[in-house]
CSV table of C-alpha atoms in Angstrom, one decimal:
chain,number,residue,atom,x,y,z
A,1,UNK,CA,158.1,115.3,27.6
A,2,UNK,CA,154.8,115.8,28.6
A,3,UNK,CA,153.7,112.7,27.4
A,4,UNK,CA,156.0,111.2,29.8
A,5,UNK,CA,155.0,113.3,32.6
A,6,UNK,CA,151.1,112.4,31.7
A,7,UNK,CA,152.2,108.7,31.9
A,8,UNK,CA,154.1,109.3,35.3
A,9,UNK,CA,150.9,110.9,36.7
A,10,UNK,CA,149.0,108.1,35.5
A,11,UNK,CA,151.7,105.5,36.8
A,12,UNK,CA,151.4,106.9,40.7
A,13,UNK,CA,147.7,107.1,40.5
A,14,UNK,CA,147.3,103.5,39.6
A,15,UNK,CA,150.0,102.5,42.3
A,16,UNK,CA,147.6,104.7,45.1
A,17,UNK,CA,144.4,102.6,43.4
A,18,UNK,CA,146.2,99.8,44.5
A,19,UNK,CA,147.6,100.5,47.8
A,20,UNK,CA,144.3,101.7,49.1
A,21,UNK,CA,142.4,98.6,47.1
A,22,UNK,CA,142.5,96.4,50.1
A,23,UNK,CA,141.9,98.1,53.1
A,24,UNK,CA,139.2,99.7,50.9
A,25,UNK,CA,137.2,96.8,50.4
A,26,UNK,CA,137.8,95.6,53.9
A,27,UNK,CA,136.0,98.9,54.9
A,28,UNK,CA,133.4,98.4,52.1
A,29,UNK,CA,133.0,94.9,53.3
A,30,UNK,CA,132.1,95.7,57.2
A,31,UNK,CA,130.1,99.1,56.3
A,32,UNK,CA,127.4,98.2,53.4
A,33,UNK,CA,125.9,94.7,55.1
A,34,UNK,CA,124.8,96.6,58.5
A,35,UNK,CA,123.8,100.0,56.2
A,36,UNK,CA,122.1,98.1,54.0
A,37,UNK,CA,120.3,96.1,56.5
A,38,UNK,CA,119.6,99.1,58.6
A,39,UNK,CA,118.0,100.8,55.6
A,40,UNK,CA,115.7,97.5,55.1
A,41,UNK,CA,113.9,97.3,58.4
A,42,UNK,CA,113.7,100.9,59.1
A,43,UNK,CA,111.8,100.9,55.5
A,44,UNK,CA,109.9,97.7,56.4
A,45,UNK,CA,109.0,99.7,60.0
A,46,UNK,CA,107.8,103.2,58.3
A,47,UNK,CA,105.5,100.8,55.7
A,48,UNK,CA,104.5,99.9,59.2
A,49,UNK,CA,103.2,102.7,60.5
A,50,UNK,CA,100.0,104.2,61.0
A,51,UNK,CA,98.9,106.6,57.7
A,52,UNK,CA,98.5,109.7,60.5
A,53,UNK,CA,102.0,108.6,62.2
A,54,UNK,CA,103.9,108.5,58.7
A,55,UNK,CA,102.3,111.5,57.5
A,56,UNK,CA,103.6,113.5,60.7
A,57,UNK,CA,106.5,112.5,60.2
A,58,UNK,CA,106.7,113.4,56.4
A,59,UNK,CA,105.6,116.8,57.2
A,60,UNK,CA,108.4,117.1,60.2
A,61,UNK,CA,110.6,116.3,57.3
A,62,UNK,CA,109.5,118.7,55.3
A,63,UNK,CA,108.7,121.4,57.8
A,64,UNK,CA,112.4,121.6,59.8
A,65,UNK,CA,114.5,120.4,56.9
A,66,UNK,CA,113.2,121.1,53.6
A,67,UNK,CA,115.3,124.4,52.8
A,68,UNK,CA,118.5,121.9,53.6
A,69,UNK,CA,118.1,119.8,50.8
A,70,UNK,CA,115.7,121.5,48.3
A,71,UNK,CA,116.2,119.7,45.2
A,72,UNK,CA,116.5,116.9,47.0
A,73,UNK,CA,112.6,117.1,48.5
A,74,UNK,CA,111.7,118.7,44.7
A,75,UNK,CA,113.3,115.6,42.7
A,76,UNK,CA,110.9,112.7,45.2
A,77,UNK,CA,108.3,114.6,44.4
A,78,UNK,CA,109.1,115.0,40.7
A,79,UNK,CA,109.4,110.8,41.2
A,80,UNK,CA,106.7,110.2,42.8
A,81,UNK,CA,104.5,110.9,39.4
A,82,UNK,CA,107.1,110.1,36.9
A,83,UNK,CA,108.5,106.6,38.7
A,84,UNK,CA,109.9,106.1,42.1
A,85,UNK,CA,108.4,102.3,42.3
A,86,UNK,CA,110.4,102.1,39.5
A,87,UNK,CA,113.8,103.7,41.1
A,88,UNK,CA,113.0,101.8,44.7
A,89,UNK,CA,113.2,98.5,42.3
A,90,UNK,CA,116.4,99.3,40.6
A,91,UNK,CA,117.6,100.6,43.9
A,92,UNK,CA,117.4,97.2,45.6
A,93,UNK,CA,118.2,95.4,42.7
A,94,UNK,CA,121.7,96.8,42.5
A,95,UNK,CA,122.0,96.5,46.7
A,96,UNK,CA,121.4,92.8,46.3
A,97,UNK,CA,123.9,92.4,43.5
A,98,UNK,CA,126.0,94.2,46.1
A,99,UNK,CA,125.7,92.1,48.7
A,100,UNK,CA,126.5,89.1,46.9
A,101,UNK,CA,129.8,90.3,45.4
A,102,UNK,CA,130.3,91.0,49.1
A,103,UNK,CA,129.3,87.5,50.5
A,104,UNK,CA,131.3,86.2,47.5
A,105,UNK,CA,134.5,88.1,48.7
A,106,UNK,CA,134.7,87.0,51.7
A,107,UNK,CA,134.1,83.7,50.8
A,108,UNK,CA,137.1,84.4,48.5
A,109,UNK,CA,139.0,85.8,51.3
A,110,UNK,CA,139.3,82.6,52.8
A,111,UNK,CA,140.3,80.6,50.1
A,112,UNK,CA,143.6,78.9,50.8
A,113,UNK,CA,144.4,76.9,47.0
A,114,UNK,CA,147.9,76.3,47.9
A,115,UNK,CA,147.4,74.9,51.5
A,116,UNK,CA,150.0,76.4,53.3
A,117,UNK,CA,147.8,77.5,56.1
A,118,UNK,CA,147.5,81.1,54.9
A,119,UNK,CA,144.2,82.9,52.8
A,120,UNK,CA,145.9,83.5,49.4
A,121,UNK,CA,144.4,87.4,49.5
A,122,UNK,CA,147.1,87.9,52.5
A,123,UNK,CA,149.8,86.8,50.4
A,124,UNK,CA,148.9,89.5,47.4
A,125,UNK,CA,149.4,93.0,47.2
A,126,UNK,CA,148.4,96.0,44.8
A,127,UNK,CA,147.9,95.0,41.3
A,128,UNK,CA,147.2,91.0,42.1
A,129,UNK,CA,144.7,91.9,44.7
A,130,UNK,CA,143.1,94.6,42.0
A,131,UNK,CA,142.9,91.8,39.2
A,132,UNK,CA,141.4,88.9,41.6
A,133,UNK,CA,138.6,91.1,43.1
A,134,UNK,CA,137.9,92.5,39.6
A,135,UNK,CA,137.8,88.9,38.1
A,136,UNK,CA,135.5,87.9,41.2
A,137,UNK,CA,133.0,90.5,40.9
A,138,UNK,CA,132.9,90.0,36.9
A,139,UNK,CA,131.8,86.6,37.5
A,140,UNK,CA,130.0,87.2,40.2
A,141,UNK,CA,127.3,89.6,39.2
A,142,UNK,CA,124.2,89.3,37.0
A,143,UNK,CA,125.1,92.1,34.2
A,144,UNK,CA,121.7,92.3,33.4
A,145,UNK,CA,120.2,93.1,36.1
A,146,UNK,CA,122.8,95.9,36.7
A,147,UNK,CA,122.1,96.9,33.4
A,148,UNK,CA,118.8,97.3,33.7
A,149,UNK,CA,118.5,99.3,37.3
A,150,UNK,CA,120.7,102.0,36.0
A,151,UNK,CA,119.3,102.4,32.8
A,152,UNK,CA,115.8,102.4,34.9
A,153,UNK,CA,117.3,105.0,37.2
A,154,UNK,CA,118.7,107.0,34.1
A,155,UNK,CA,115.3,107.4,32.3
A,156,UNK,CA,113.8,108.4,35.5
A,157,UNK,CA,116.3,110.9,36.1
A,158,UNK,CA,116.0,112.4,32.9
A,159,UNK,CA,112.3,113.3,33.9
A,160,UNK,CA,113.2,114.3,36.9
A,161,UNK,CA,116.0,116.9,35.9
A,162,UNK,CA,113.5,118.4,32.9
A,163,UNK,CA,110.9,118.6,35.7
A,164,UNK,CA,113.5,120.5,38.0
A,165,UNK,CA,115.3,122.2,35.3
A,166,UNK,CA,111.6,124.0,34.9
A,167,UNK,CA,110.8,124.2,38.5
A,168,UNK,CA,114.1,126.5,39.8
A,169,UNK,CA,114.4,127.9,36.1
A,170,UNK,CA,114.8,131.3,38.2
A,171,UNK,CA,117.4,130.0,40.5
A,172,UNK,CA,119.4,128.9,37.5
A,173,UNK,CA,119.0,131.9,35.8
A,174,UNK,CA,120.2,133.6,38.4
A,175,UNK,CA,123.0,131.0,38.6
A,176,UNK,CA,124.2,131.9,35.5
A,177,UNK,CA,124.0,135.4,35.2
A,178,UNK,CA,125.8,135.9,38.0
A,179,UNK,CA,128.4,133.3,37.1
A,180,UNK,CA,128.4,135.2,33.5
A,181,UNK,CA,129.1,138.4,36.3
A,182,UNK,CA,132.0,137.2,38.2
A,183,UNK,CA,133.4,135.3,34.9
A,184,UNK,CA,133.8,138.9,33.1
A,185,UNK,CA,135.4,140.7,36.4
A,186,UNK,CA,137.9,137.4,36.7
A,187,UNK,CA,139.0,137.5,33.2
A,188,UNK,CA,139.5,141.2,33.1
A,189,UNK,CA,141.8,141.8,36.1
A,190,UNK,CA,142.6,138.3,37.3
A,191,UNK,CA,143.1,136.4,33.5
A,192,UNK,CA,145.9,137.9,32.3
A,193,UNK,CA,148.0,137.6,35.7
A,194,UNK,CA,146.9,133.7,35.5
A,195,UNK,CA,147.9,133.1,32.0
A,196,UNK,CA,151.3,134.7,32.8
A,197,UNK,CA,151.8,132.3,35.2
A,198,UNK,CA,151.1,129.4,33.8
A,199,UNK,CA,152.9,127.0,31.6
A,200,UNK,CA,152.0,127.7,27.7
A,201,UNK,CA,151.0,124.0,27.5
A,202,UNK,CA,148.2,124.6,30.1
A,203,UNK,CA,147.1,127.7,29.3
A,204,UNK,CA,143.7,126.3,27.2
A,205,UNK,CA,142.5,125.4,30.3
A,206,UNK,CA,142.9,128.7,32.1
A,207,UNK,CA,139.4,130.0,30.6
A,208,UNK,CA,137.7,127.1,31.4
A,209,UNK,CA,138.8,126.5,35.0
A,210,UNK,CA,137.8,130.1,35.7
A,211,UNK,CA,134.0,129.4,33.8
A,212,UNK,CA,134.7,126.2,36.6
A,213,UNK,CA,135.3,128.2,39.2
A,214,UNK,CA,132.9,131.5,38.8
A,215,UNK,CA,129.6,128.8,38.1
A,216,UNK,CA,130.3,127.2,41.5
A,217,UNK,CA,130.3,130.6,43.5
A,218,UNK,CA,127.4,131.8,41.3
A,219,UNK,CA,125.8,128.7,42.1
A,220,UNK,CA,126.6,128.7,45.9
A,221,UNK,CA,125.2,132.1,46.2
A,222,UNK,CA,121.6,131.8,43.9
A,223,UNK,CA,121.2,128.0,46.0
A,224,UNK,CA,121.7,129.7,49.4
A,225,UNK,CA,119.0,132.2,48.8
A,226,UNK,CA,116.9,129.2,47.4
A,227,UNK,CA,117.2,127.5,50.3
A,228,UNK,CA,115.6,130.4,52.3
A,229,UNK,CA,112.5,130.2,50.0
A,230,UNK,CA,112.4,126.8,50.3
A,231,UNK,CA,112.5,126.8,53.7
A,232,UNK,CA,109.8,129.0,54.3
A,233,UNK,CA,108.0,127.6,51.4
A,234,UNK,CA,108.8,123.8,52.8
A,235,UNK,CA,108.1,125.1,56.5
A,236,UNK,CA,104.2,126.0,55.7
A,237,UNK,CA,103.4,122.7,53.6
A,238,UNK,CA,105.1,120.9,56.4
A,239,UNK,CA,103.4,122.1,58.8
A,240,UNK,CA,99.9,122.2,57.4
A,241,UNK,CA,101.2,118.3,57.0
A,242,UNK,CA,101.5,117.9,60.6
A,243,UNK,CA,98.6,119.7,61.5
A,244,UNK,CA,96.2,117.6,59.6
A,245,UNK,CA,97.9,114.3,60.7
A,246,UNK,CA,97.1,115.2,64.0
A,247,UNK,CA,93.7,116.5,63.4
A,248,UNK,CA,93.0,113.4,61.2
A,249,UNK,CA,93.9,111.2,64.6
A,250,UNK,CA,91.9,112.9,67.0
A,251,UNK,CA,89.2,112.6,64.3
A,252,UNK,CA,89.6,108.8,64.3
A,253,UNK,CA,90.3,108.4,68.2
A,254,UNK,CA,87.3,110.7,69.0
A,255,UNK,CA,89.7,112.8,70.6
A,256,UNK,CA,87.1,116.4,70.2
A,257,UNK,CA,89.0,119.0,73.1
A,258,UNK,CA,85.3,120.5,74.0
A,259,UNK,CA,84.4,120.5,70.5
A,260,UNK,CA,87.1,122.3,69.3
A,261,UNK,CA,88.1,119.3,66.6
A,262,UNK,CA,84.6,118.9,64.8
A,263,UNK,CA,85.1,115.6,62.1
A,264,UNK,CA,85.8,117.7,58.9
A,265,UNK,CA,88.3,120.3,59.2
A,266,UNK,CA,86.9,122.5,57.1
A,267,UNK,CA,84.9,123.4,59.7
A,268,UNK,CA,87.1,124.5,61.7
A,269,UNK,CA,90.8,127.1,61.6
A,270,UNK,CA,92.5,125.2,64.4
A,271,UNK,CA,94.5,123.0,61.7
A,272,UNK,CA,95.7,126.1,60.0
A,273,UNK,CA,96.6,127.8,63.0
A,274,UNK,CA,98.9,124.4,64.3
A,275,UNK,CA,100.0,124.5,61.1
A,276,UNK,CA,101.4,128.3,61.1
A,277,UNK,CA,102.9,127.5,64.5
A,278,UNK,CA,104.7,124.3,62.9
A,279,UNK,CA,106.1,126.0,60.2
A,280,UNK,CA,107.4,129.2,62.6
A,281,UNK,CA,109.1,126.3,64.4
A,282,UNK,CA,110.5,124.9,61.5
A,283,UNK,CA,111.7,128.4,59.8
A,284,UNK,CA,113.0,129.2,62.8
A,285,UNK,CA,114.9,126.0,63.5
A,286,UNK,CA,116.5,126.5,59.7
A,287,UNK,CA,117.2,129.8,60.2
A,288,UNK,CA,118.9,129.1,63.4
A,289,UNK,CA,121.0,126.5,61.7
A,290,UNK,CA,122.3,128.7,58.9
A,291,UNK,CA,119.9,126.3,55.9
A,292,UNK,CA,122.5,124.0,56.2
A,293,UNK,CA,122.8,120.8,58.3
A,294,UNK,CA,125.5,120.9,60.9
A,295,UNK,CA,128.4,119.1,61.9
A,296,UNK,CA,128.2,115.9,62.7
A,297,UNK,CA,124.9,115.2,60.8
A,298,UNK,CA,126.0,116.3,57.8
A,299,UNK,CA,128.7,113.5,58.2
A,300,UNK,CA,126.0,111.2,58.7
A,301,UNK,CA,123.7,112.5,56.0
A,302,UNK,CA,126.8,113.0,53.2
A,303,UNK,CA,124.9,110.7,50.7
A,304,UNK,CA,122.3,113.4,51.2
A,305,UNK,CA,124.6,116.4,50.6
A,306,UNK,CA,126.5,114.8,47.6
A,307,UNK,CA,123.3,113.9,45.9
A,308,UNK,CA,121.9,117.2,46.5
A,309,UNK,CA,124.8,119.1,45.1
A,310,UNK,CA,124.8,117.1,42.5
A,311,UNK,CA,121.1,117.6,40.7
A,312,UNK,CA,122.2,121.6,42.0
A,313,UNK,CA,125.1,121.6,39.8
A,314,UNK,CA,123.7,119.2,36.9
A,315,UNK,CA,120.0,121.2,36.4
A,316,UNK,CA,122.4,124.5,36.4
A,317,UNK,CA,125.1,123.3,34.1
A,318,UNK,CA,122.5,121.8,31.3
A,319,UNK,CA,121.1,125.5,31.2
């Protein structure tokens, strides 16, 4: 009996897999090429960029949004020693392979082998559609290289994580004690009510839903008092960032403000106290937004926010 049902479950989920498949990949298809390209030249224009210009805005990054994404910020930096020329590669590699199962599709999406006057893909529904775009992108695209990027992106993630795992080994021991907390009030007073009220089949996974449950509120309460170190933390590097980009181009343009900006700055506090003014701007601008990015920028950002939460919960969980 539960066999069956197990099968049923699966049955309906592979009938929504291919109900959604086409208009998926019709998304898919008009979304990536203009991302992708977007991404390209607004990389190409920051290589561009004068080193003080790039800098500022490196620090501005850092300054106003580095308690939002904290691991985020931690794990580039972690790269930037331990292979991020090497992720960048991998990166594009894979968003070329991309864009030529993409180019291929709708080339495919025009195909018309029987010649009645109609594309062949707007004659098939659900499972055909499934099989010909899986046969398409199977012969399409260069395993190799696919191979390669993510096992590239894996060993430099496995750097990264030990790096981080070290880095907020605080925050995840706080992660877990208080998960270990919450995990003995829940099975004490709320366990046995659960248990009772669900079916014996399914009770093995009663304990482990509420480990589930208690590490995510543990870890949503030790990250949101990360973030406020990090912002602060984030805020004063940033900061001093900005300062010295802007010190460094009135330096180089001769710009001196009565001799107020001799040509080393160690000669001088006026970078340091820019810098403190920056970073109160930037606390306070985090601080006003609650550490988190609001609505509708955290739509926009969401590839930001998944990946974020992500090395949260997988530095946690491997402790």
């Amino acid at each position: 009996m539960a066999e069956r049902s197990v099968e049923e479950k699966l049955g309906k989920a592979a009938e929504i897999l291919q109900a959604v498949a086409k208009p998926l990949a019709a998304f898919l298809g008009l979304v990536i090429p203009p991302l992708f390209l977007f991404t390209a030249k607004a990389y190409r224009w920051f290589k561009l960029l004068p080193t003080n210009v790039a800098q500022f805005i490196i620090g501005f990054i850092f300054c106003f949004f580095g308690g939002l994404y904290p691991t985020v910020f931690a794990a580039i930096q972690a790269a930037e020693h331990g292979g991020r020329k090497v992720v960048v590669q991998a990166i594009s590699d894979l968003a070329n392979e991309i864009m030529v199962i993409l180019e291929e599709s709708k080339k495919d999406d025009q195909v018309d082998a029987d010649k009645d006057g109609k594309a062949d893909v707007t004659q098939i529904e659900g499972k055909e559609y499934v099989i010909r775009k899986s046969k398409l992108v199977l012969s399409k695209v260069n395993p190799e290289k696919v191979d390669a990027a993510f096992a590239s992106i894996y060993r430099v993630w496995l750097a990264v994580a030990a790096v981080l795992t070290i880095q907020f080994a605080r925050v995840i021991n706080m992660a877990l004690s208080i998960s270990d907390f919450i995990q003995q009030i829940v099975n004490r007073f709320l366990g046995p009510v659960i248990q009772s009220a669900v079916p014996k089949e399914y009770k093995k996974w009663v304990p482990v839903i509420i480990g589930w449950v208690a590490k995510s509120i543990a870890m949503s309460i030790a990250w949101k008092l990360q973030s406020v170190i990090s912002a602060f933390t984030s805020a004063l590097t940033g900061g001093l960032i900005m300062a010295r980009a802007i010190y460094a181009f009135c330096s180089e343009h001769k710009i001196r403000f009565a001799g107020m900006v001799p040509n080393n700055h160690e000669e001088t506090y006026i970078d340091e106290v820019f810098s403190y003014i920056f970073a109160a701007c930037g606390f306070y601008f985090q601080f006003k937004i609650g550490f988190d990015m609001p609505f509708p920028f955290n739509v926009l950002l969401w590839p930001l926010e998944f990946i974020e939460y992500y090395i949260r919960w997988s530095i946690t969980k491997a402790s």
